[in-house]
mmCIF file of C-alpha atoms and ligand atoms in Angstrom:
data_model
loop_
_atom_site.group_PDB
_atom_site.id
_atom_site.type_symbol
_atom_site.label_atom_id
_atom_site.label_comp_id
_atom_site.label_asym_id
_atom_site.label_seq_id
_atom_site.Cartn_x
_atom_site.Cartn_y
_atom_site.Cartn_z
ATOM 1 C CA MET A 278 -36.935 -4.308 44.067
ATOM 2 C CA GLU A 279 -35.162 -0.965 43.997
ATOM 3 C CA ILE A 280 -35.129 1.015 47.247
ATOM 4 C CA ASN A 281 -34.572 4.680 46.624
ATOM 5 C CA LEU A 282 -33.773 6.644 49.768
ATOM 6 C CA ILE A 283 -32.003 9.606 48.191
ATOM 7 C CA SER A 284 -34.965 11.935 48.800
ATOM 8 C CA ASP A 285 -38.671 12.043 49.603
ATOM 9 C CA THR A 286 -39.214 13.644 46.193
ATOM 10 C CA VAL A 287 -38.802 10.291 44.419
ATOM 11 C CA THR A 288 -42.357 9.117 45.223
ATOM 12 C CA LYS A 289 -44.747 8.433 42.363
ATOM 13 C CA PRO A 290 -48.474 9.205 42.511
ATOM 14 C CA SER A 291 -50.490 6.257 43.802
ATOM 15 C CA HIS A 292 -53.390 4.741 41.867
ATOM 16 C CA GLU A 293 -55.876 6.534 44.149
ATOM 17 C CA MET A 294 -54.144 9.873 43.724
ATOM 18 C CA LEU A 295 -54.137 9.429 39.947
ATOM 19 C CA GLN A 296 -57.876 8.638 40.033
ATOM 20 C CA GLN A 297 -58.549 11.881 41.894
ATOM 21 C CA MET A 298 -56.415 13.755 39.343
ATOM 22 C CA PHE A 299 -58.342 12.223 36.417
ATOM 23 C CA ARG A 300 -61.633 13.243 37.970
ATOM 24 C CA ALA A 301 -60.574 16.853 38.678
ATOM 25 C CA ARG A 302 -62.814 19.672 37.502
ATOM 26 C CA VAL A 303 -60.558 22.151 35.726
ATOM 27 C CA GLY A 304 -60.602 25.564 34.071
ATOM 28 C CA ASP A 305 -58.080 28.211 33.044
ATOM 29 C CA ASP A 306 -56.208 29.125 36.204
ATOM 30 C CA VAL A 307 -54.536 32.145 34.573
ATOM 31 C CA TYR A 308 -58.086 33.587 34.557
ATOM 32 C CA LYS A 309 -58.489 32.167 38.103
ATOM 33 C CA GLN A 310 -61.231 29.914 36.700
ATOM 34 C CA ASP A 311 -59.875 26.534 37.752
ATOM 35 C CA PRO A 312 -62.168 25.256 40.517
ATOM 36 C CA SER A 313 -59.690 22.635 41.762
ATOM 37 C CA VAL A 314 -56.873 25.164 42.098
ATOM 38 C CA ASN A 315 -59.161 27.679 43.787
ATOM 39 C CA GLU A 316 -60.356 25.011 46.188
ATOM 40 C CA LEU A 317 -56.818 23.948 47.132
ATOM 41 C CA GLU A 318 -55.644 27.538 47.600
ATOM 42 C CA GLU A 319 -58.590 28.242 49.889
ATOM 43 C CA ALA A 320 -58.148 25.017 51.816
ATOM 44 C CA VAL A 321 -54.467 25.637 52.541
ATOM 45 C CA ALA A 322 -55.036 29.315 53.385
ATOM 46 C CA GLY A 323 -57.827 28.217 55.755
ATOM 47 C CA LEU A 324 -55.591 25.681 57.480
ATOM 48 C CA PHE A 325 -53.049 28.402 58.227
ATOM 49 C CA GLY A 326 -55.676 30.992 59.114
ATOM 50 C CA LYS A 327 -54.457 33.192 56.254
ATOM 51 C CA GLU A 328 -56.621 35.231 53.879
ATOM 52 C CA ALA A 329 -55.366 33.731 50.632
ATOM 53 C CA GLY A 330 -53.189 31.118 48.972
ATOM 54 C CA LEU A 331 -51.513 30.790 45.589
ATOM 55 C CA PHE A 332 -50.609 27.559 43.785
ATOM 56 C CA PHE A 333 -47.092 27.159 42.388
ATOM 57 C CA PRO A 334 -45.359 24.544 40.246
ATOM 58 C CA SER A 335 -42.443 24.337 42.701
ATOM 59 C CA GLY A 336 -41.375 25.229 46.202
ATOM 60 C CA THR A 337 -38.509 27.204 44.728
ATOM 61 C CA MET A 338 -40.893 29.457 42.832
ATOM 62 C CA ALA A 339 -43.062 29.947 45.917
ATOM 63 C CA ASN A 340 -40.020 30.930 48.020
ATOM 64 C CA GLN A 341 -38.617 33.176 45.305
ATOM 65 C CA THR A 342 -41.974 34.911 44.982
ATOM 66 C CA ALA A 343 -42.050 35.490 48.747
ATOM 67 C CA ILE A 344 -38.548 36.983 48.673
ATOM 68 C CA LYS A 345 -39.536 39.301 45.816
ATOM 69 C CA LEU A 346 -42.703 40.231 47.677
ATOM 70 C CA HIS A 347 -40.905 41.272 50.848
ATOM 71 C CA THR A 348 -37.778 43.019 49.537
ATOM 72 C CA GLN A 349 -36.411 45.733 47.253
ATOM 73 C CA PRO A 350 -33.238 45.353 45.139
ATOM 74 C CA GLY A 351 -30.162 45.981 47.286
ATOM 75 C CA ASP A 352 -31.813 44.665 50.454
ATOM 76 C CA GLU A 353 -30.473 41.829 52.569
ATOM 77 C CA LEU A 354 -32.303 38.816 53.920
ATOM 78 C CA ILE A 355 -31.247 36.808 56.964
ATOM 79 C CA CYS A 356 -31.165 33.009 56.867
ATOM 80 C CA ASP A 357 -29.167 30.046 58.115
ATOM 81 C CA LYS A 358 -25.995 29.173 56.168
ATOM 82 C CA TRP A 359 -27.605 25.900 55.060
ATOM 83 C CA ALA A 360 -30.926 27.436 53.969
ATOM 84 C CA HIS A 361 -32.536 26.129 50.804
ATOM 85 C CA VAL A 362 -33.315 29.697 49.683
ATOM 86 C CA TYR A 363 -29.575 30.422 49.684
ATOM 87 C CA ASN A 364 -28.008 27.083 48.683
ATOM 88 C CA TYR A 365 -30.443 25.320 46.411
ATOM 89 C CA GLU A 366 -32.444 27.892 44.485
ATOM 90 C CA GLY A 367 -29.790 28.677 41.891
ATOM 91 C CA GLY A 368 -28.871 32.060 43.347
ATOM 92 C CA GLY A 369 -32.483 33.129 42.805
ATOM 93 C CA ALA A 370 -32.506 35.703 45.618
ATOM 94 C CA ALA A 371 -29.801 37.631 43.752
ATOM 95 C CA PHE A 372 -31.134 36.856 40.271
ATOM 96 C CA ASN A 373 -34.813 37.601 40.818
ATOM 97 C CA SER A 374 -34.793 40.129 43.617
ATOM 98 C CA GLY A 375 -31.285 41.666 43.670
ATOM 99 C CA VAL A 376 -31.059 40.655 47.320
ATOM 100 C CA SER A 377 -28.012 39.430 49.260
ATOM 101 C CA CYS A 378 -28.139 36.832 52.016
ATOM 102 C CA ARG A 379 -26.710 37.364 55.493
ATOM 103 C CA LEU A 380 -25.859 33.836 56.599
ATOM 104 C CA ILE A 381 -26.177 32.724 60.182
ATOM 105 C CA ASP A 382 -24.145 29.883 61.660
ATOM 106 C CA GLY A 383 -27.092 28.032 63.145
ATOM 107 C CA ASP A 384 -27.590 24.654 64.768
ATOM 108 C CA ARG A 385 -28.662 21.971 62.254
ATOM 109 C CA GLY A 386 -30.123 24.710 60.065
ATOM 110 C CA MET A 387 -31.951 26.457 62.904
ATOM 111 C CA ILE A 388 -31.255 30.006 64.054
ATOM 112 C CA THR A 389 -32.091 31.970 67.225
ATOM 113 C CA ALA A 390 -33.611 35.369 67.969
ATOM 114 C CA GLN A 391 -30.288 36.628 69.332
ATOM 115 C CA GLN A 392 -28.478 35.597 66.144
ATOM 116 C CA VAL A 393 -31.096 37.395 64.056
ATOM 117 C CA ARG A 394 -30.821 40.526 66.222
ATOM 118 C CA ASP A 395 -27.033 40.534 65.837
ATOM 119 C CA ALA A 396 -27.280 40.176 62.054
ATOM 120 C CA ILE A 397 -29.527 43.187 61.405
ATOM 121 C CA ASN A 398 -27.810 46.164 59.798
ATOM 122 C CA PRO A 399 -28.785 49.474 61.449
ATOM 123 C CA PRO A 400 -31.384 50.943 59.082
ATOM 124 C CA ASP A 401 -29.928 54.483 59.246
ATOM 125 C CA PHE A 402 -26.412 53.259 58.372
ATOM 126 C CA TYR A 403 -26.896 53.720 54.637
ATOM 127 C CA HIS A 404 -23.540 52.151 53.709
ATOM 128 C CA SER A 405 -24.852 48.662 54.459
ATOM 129 C CA PRO A 406 -27.623 46.806 52.692
ATOM 130 C CA LEU A 407 -31.012 47.327 54.303
ATOM 131 C CA THR A 408 -32.114 44.237 56.214
ATOM 132 C CA SER A 409 -35.728 43.562 55.311
ATOM 133 C CA LEU A 410 -36.545 39.866 55.615
ATOM 134 C CA VAL A 411 -35.907 36.800 57.774
ATOM 135 C CA CYS A 412 -36.335 33.361 56.161
ATOM 136 C CA ILE A 413 -36.846 30.311 58.362
ATOM 137 C CA GLU A 414 -36.773 26.691 57.179
ATOM 138 C CA ASN A 415 -38.850 24.069 59.023
ATOM 139 C CA THR A 416 -38.063 21.224 58.929
ATOM 140 C CA THR A 417 -34.508 21.938 57.879
ATOM 141 C CA ASN A 418 -33.302 20.099 54.805
ATOM 142 C CA LYS A 419 -29.509 20.153 55.030
ATOM 143 C CA GLY A 420 -29.883 20.323 58.813
ATOM 144 C CA GLY A 421 -31.260 16.764 58.764
ATOM 145 C CA GLY A 422 -35.008 17.259 59.258
ATOM 146 C CA ALA A 423 -34.653 19.228 62.493
ATOM 147 C CA CYS A 424 -37.721 21.140 63.694
ATOM 148 C CA TYR A 425 -38.073 24.360 65.615
ATOM 149 C CA ASP A 426 -39.734 24.874 68.968
ATOM 150 C CA LEU A 427 -42.576 27.364 68.581
ATOM 151 C CA GLN A 428 -41.096 29.555 71.288
ATOM 152 C CA THR A 429 -37.921 30.131 69.251
ATOM 153 C CA LEU A 430 -40.040 31.157 66.278
ATOM 154 C CA ARG A 431 -42.080 33.507 68.484
ATOM 155 C CA ASP A 432 -38.878 35.100 69.809
ATOM 156 C CA ILE A 433 -37.630 35.662 66.260
ATOM 157 C CA LYS A 434 -41.018 37.110 65.319
ATOM 158 C CA GLU A 435 -40.631 39.656 68.095
ATOM 159 C CA VAL A 436 -37.251 40.728 66.711
ATOM 160 C CA CYS A 437 -38.854 41.068 63.270
ATOM 161 C CA THR A 438 -41.681 43.211 64.618
ATOM 162 C CA GLN A 439 -39.290 45.449 66.567
ATOM 163 C CA ASN A 440 -37.088 45.926 63.515
ATOM 164 C CA ASN A 441 -39.703 46.157 60.807
ATOM 165 C CA LEU A 442 -38.633 42.930 59.095
ATOM 166 C CA LYS A 443 -40.848 40.586 57.121
ATOM 167 C CA TYR A 444 -40.937 36.949 58.180
ATOM 168 C CA HIS A 445 -41.143 34.071 55.671
ATOM 169 C CA LEU A 446 -41.324 30.356 56.391
ATOM 170 C CA ASP A 447 -39.961 27.870 53.877
ATOM 171 C CA GLY A 448 -42.201 25.021 54.957
ATOM 172 C CA ALA A 449 -41.415 22.552 52.195
ATOM 173 C CA ARG A 450 -41.468 19.869 54.912
ATOM 174 C CA LEU A 451 -43.587 21.700 57.472
ATOM 175 C CA TRP A 452 -46.001 18.726 57.429
ATOM 176 C CA ASN A 453 -43.269 16.575 58.962
ATOM 177 C CA ALA A 454 -42.724 19.139 61.723
ATOM 178 C CA LEU A 455 -46.475 19.418 62.417
ATOM 179 C CA VAL A 456 -46.757 15.663 62.842
ATOM 180 C CA ALA A 457 -43.518 15.236 64.825
ATOM 181 C CA LYS A 458 -44.207 18.119 67.209
ATOM 182 C CA ARG A 459 -48.009 17.840 67.234
ATOM 183 C CA GLN A 460 -48.373 21.445 66.113
ATOM 184 C CA HIS A 461 -51.118 23.088 64.064
ATOM 185 C CA PRO A 462 -50.641 25.103 60.839
ATOM 186 C CA ARG A 463 -52.523 28.001 62.446
ATOM 187 C CA GLN A 464 -49.689 28.404 64.962
ATOM 188 C CA PHE A 465 -47.392 29.120 62.026
ATOM 189 C CA GLY A 466 -49.920 31.239 60.129
ATOM 190 C CA GLU A 467 -50.134 33.529 63.170
ATOM 191 C CA LEU A 468 -46.402 34.195 63.162
ATOM 192 C CA PHE A 469 -45.324 34.440 59.550
ATOM 193 C CA ASP A 470 -46.208 36.954 56.834
ATOM 194 C CA THR A 471 -45.941 34.176 54.262
ATOM 195 C CA VAL A 472 -45.573 30.396 54.399
ATOM 196 C CA SER A 473 -44.667 28.130 51.475
ATOM 197 C CA ILE A 474 -45.530 24.444 51.641
ATOM 198 C CA CYS A 475 -44.854 21.533 49.258
ATOM 199 C CA PHE A 476 -46.996 18.599 48.217
ATOM 200 C CA SER A 477 -44.187 16.917 46.293
ATOM 201 C CA LYS A 478 -42.018 15.885 49.240
ATOM 202 C CA GLY A 479 -43.329 13.549 51.938
ATOM 203 C CA LEU A 480 -46.942 13.982 50.814
ATOM 204 C CA GLY A 481 -46.302 12.123 47.577
ATOM 205 C CA ALA A 482 -47.792 14.450 44.940
ATOM 206 C CA PRO A 483 -45.916 14.727 41.637
ATOM 207 C CA VAL A 484 -45.865 18.543 41.592
ATOM 208 C CA GLY A 485 -47.120 21.491 43.548
ATOM 209 C CA SER A 486 -46.641 24.067 46.270
ATOM 210 C CA VAL A 487 -48.825 26.710 47.842
ATOM 211 C CA LEU A 488 -47.833 30.096 49.254
ATOM 212 C CA VAL A 489 -50.183 31.607 51.843
ATOM 213 C CA GLY A 490 -50.419 35.164 53.153
ATOM 214 C CA SER A 491 -52.618 38.231 53.223
ATOM 215 C CA LYS A 492 -55.002 38.959 50.340
ATOM 216 C CA ALA A 493 -52.963 42.021 49.371
ATOM 217 C CA ASP A 494 -49.693 40.042 49.360
ATOM 218 C CA MET A 495 -51.198 37.198 47.315
ATOM 219 C CA ASN A 496 -52.536 39.696 44.748
ATOM 220 C CA ARG A 497 -49.011 40.998 44.302
ATOM 221 C CA ALA A 498 -47.660 37.432 44.333
ATOM 222 C CA LEU A 499 -49.945 36.641 41.378
ATOM 223 C CA ARG A 500 -48.111 39.207 39.256
ATOM 224 C CA ILE A 501 -44.682 37.951 40.409
ATOM 225 C CA ARG A 502 -45.673 34.345 39.638
ATOM 226 C CA LYS A 503 -46.714 35.476 36.144
ATOM 227 C CA VAL A 504 -43.341 37.157 35.584
ATOM 228 C CA LEU A 505 -41.530 33.994 36.728
ATOM 229 C CA GLY A 506 -43.533 31.984 34.188
ATOM 230 C CA GLY A 507 -45.583 30.164 36.789
ATOM 231 C CA GLY A 508 -49.065 30.962 35.470
ATOM 232 C CA MET A 509 -50.491 27.595 34.439
ATOM 233 C CA ARG A 510 -53.761 26.829 32.645
ATOM 234 C CA GLN A 511 -55.657 23.630 33.596
ATOM 235 C CA ALA A 512 -53.512 23.230 36.682
ATOM 236 C CA GLY A 513 -56.437 21.669 38.550
ATOM 237 C CA TYR A 514 -55.150 18.215 37.599
ATOM 238 C CA LEU A 515 -52.093 18.998 39.719
ATOM 239 C CA ALA A 516 -54.042 20.731 42.461
ATOM 240 C CA ALA A 517 -56.192 17.594 42.749
ATOM 241 C CA ALA A 518 -53.055 15.619 43.585
ATOM 242 C CA GLY A 519 -52.226 18.197 46.254
ATOM 243 C CA MET A 520 -55.729 17.942 47.692
ATOM 244 C CA TYR A 521 -55.518 14.144 47.760
ATOM 245 C CA ALA A 522 -52.140 14.401 49.529
ATOM 246 C CA LEU A 523 -53.541 16.801 52.100
ATOM 247 C CA GLN A 524 -56.511 14.540 52.823
ATOM 248 C CA HIS A 525 -54.680 11.203 52.973
ATOM 249 C CA ASN A 526 -50.936 11.527 53.400
ATOM 250 C CA VAL A 527 -50.228 13.829 56.335
ATOM 251 C CA GLY A 528 -50.889 11.585 59.356
ATOM 252 C CA ARG A 529 -48.906 8.688 57.940
ATOM 253 C CA LEU A 530 -45.679 10.760 57.986
ATOM 254 C CA GLU A 531 -45.357 9.298 61.473
ATOM 255 C CA GLU A 532 -44.382 5.987 59.821
ATOM 256 C CA ASP A 533 -41.580 7.666 57.873
ATOM 257 C CA HIS A 534 -40.286 9.189 61.089
ATOM 258 C CA ARG A 535 -40.425 5.871 62.925
ATOM 259 C CA ARG A 536 -38.456 4.111 60.181
ATOM 260 C CA ALA A 537 -35.850 6.876 59.976
ATOM 261 C CA LYS A 538 -35.358 6.701 63.751
ATOM 262 C CA GLN A 539 -34.988 2.900 63.637
ATOM 263 C CA LEU A 540 -32.357 3.183 60.925
ATOM 264 C CA GLY A 541 -30.578 5.850 62.965
ATOM 265 C CA GLN A 542 -30.435 3.602 66.032
ATOM 266 C CA LEU A 543 -29.173 0.703 63.961
ATOM 267 C CA LEU A 544 -26.475 2.767 62.249
ATOM 268 C CA SER A 545 -25.203 4.191 65.531
ATOM 269 C CA GLN A 546 -24.248 0.626 66.571
ATOM 270 C CA LEU A 547 -22.234 -0.185 63.436
ATOM 271 C CA PRO A 548 -18.418 -0.136 63.679
ATOM 272 C CA TRP A 549 -17.850 1.868 60.463
ATOM 273 C CA VAL A 550 -20.281 4.629 61.422
ATOM 274 C CA LYS A 551 -18.670 7.583 63.197
ATOM 275 C CA SER A 552 -21.808 9.456 64.246
ATOM 276 C CA VAL A 553 -25.510 9.765 63.554
ATOM 277 C CA GLU A 554 -27.199 13.147 63.832
ATOM 278 C CA PRO A 555 -30.383 13.329 65.912
ATOM 279 C CA VAL A 556 -33.356 12.036 63.914
ATOM 280 C CA GLU A 557 -36.505 14.077 64.471
ATOM 281 C CA THR A 558 -38.396 13.458 61.237
ATOM 282 C CA ASN A 559 -37.721 11.608 57.963
ATOM 283 C CA ILE A 560 -34.146 12.705 57.221
ATOM 284 C CA LEU A 561 -31.189 10.800 58.611
ATOM 285 C CA ILE A 562 -27.647 12.129 58.299
ATOM 286 C CA PHE A 563 -24.664 10.097 59.409
ATOM 287 C CA SER A 564 -20.930 10.082 58.869
ATOM 288 C CA VAL A 565 -18.430 7.298 58.292
ATOM 289 C CA ARG A 566 -15.275 6.763 60.322
ATOM 290 C CA ASP A 567 -11.972 8.123 59.023
ATOM 291 C CA GLY A 568 -10.444 5.621 56.654
ATOM 292 C CA TYR A 569 -13.818 4.575 55.233
ATOM 293 C CA SER A 570 -15.174 6.333 52.170
ATOM 294 C CA GLU A 571 -18.743 7.501 51.628
ATOM 295 C CA ALA A 572 -18.443 6.534 47.970
ATOM 296 C CA ALA A 573 -17.719 2.942 48.980
ATOM 297 C CA VAL A 574 -20.793 2.846 51.226
ATOM 298 C CA ILE A 575 -22.990 4.206 48.448
ATOM 299 C CA GLU A 576 -21.554 1.751 45.915
ATOM 300 C CA LYS A 577 -21.876 -1.311 48.132
ATOM 301 C CA LEU A 578 -25.451 -0.451 49.115
ATOM 302 C CA LYS A 579 -26.256 0.091 45.446
ATOM 303 C CA GLN A 580 -25.194 -3.503 44.776
ATOM 304 C CA LYS A 581 -27.939 -4.480 47.232
ATOM 305 C CA SER A 582 -30.408 -2.211 45.376
ATOM 306 C CA ILE A 583 -30.416 0.417 48.137
ATOM 307 C CA PHE A 584 -29.778 3.967 47.005
ATOM 308 C CA ILE A 585 -28.649 6.691 49.405
ATOM 309 C CA SER A 586 -26.853 9.976 48.798
ATOM 310 C CA SER A 587 -23.673 11.753 49.804
ATOM 311 C CA MET A 588 -23.571 15.204 51.330
ATOM 312 C CA GLY A 589 -19.775 15.541 51.093
ATOM 313 C CA GLN A 590 -17.275 15.777 53.961
ATOM 314 C CA GLY A 591 -17.861 12.171 54.990
ATOM 315 C CA LYS A 592 -21.607 12.649 55.441
ATOM 316 C CA LEU A 593 -24.349 10.437 54.020
ATOM 317 C CA ARG A 594 -28.095 10.973 53.852
ATOM 318 C CA ILE A 595 -31.109 8.675 53.975
ATOM 319 C CA VAL A 596 -34.640 10.026 53.486
ATOM 320 C CA THR A 597 -37.705 7.881 54.205
ATOM 321 C CA HIS A 598 -40.980 8.449 52.355
ATOM 322 C CA LEU A 599 -44.393 7.223 51.227
ATOM 323 C CA ASP A 600 -43.022 4.705 48.727
ATOM 324 C CA TYR A 601 -40.620 3.184 51.265
ATOM 325 C CA LYS A 602 -42.840 0.364 52.526
ATOM 326 C CA GLU A 603 -42.477 -1.882 55.564
ATOM 327 C CA VAL A 604 -41.132 -4.853 53.548
ATOM 328 C CA MET A 605 -38.444 -2.607 52.106
ATOM 329 C CA HIS A 606 -37.651 -1.302 55.573
ATOM 330 C CA GLN A 607 -37.218 -4.852 56.906
ATOM 331 C CA TYR A 608 -34.878 -5.623 54.014
ATOM 332 C CA VAL A 609 -32.825 -2.445 54.631
ATOM 333 C CA VAL A 610 -32.612 -3.184 58.370
ATOM 334 C CA GLU A 611 -31.392 -6.730 57.678
ATOM 335 C CA THR A 612 -28.953 -5.625 55.000
ATOM 336 C CA LEU A 613 -27.464 -2.887 57.168
ATOM 337 C CA SER A 614 -27.150 -5.186 60.186
ATOM 338 C CA ARG A 615 -24.962 -7.564 58.177
ATOM 339 C CA PHE A 616 -23.213 -4.849 56.162
ATOM 340 C CA THR A 617 -19.415 -4.712 56.159
ATOM 341 C CA LEU A 618 -17.071 -2.472 54.238
HETATM 342 C C1 PLP B 964 -37.512 20.816 48.310
HETATM 343 C C2 PLP B 964 -37.394 22.073 49.043
HETATM 344 C C3 PLP B 964 -37.874 23.275 48.510
HETATM 345 C C4 PLP B 964 -38.535 23.391 47.163
HETATM 346 O O1 PLP B 964 -37.930 22.686 46.190
HETATM 347 P P1 PLP B 964 -38.572 22.419 44.756
HETATM 348 O O2 PLP B 964 -37.755 21.313 44.253
HETATM 349 O O3 PLP B 964 -38.422 23.676 44.002
HETATM 350 O O4 PLP B 964 -40.007 22.075 44.945
HETATM 351 C C5 PLP B 964 -37.768 24.411 49.292
HETATM 352 N N1 PLP B 964 -37.225 24.364 50.505
HETATM 353 C C6 PLP B 964 -36.763 23.241 51.057
HETATM 354 C C7 PLP B 964 -36.201 23.258 52.432
HETATM 355 C C8 PLP B 964 -36.824 22.047 50.343
HETATM 356 O O5 PLP B 964 -36.366 20.925 50.901
#
């Protein structure tokens, strides 16, 4: 039994999900004639109270499309220094949109309204790039699954409105935040111009993201997606997996959070662990004491068939997910309790 805790993207579609994919009604989505894709786009848009949605093969493409949608070449976007849009999308903001990133030194990947206000370049000072977009990540990835309070997001929204900035949410793991904080997608739809969400993280689908926004924005996003090579034909087979995930796999994220918290508590009592960052959702980040190496931890756990990943600088990461079952959890708890370096 191999226990892979490197990411929540390692899940494989369940038998039931595959059945729903096999049964999908499909058509050519480039002509907007795929009923399963249309249905998913409408369902997600409806959840967020937005006019329209657009299906994407990846969260990266959905985010990159949003950035292109909201900026002109030479502009600057504001995001946390750990943001996925800056760190893990291959420099796409610069490559696709000719946009630079103004990085904020946030708290576990989360930024504040005051920090955003301070980072805006005066629009009449033509020497500086024009600030045009704020990107928020919720939950934060590198920040260890932290989630925002709605009030902070409302305060940032106010700064955006006052300064004529667009507001995008990278919600790859928004489902985890919704469950952990008992929030509703509509509360995010109200605030943001666009929201991207993923089905291929905690929700267990093999592929798929949706971007939601106004009808006019999604019409423009359709052209951008085409340019990026994201127009797919019988994509309904993939959309069906997303629909299955939406219907069956959101509520159970609670279990992933519970297990991550249990592991966090356990680790904080072990002599070789220096610190454990607060666990709010399904991501657990901890660091080893000076004199111990992360590589050694990874290697020794691997010998017990448990796979976790390194984040550098003495930090390690565990991510719980749909395919991490209770029996595996019991085994990991036992193994860690007796684990010595
Ligand atoms: C995974 C992830 C994405 C999208 O990644 P893809 O691999 O392109 O689907 C975007 N933002 C965050 C925060 C993520 O964790």
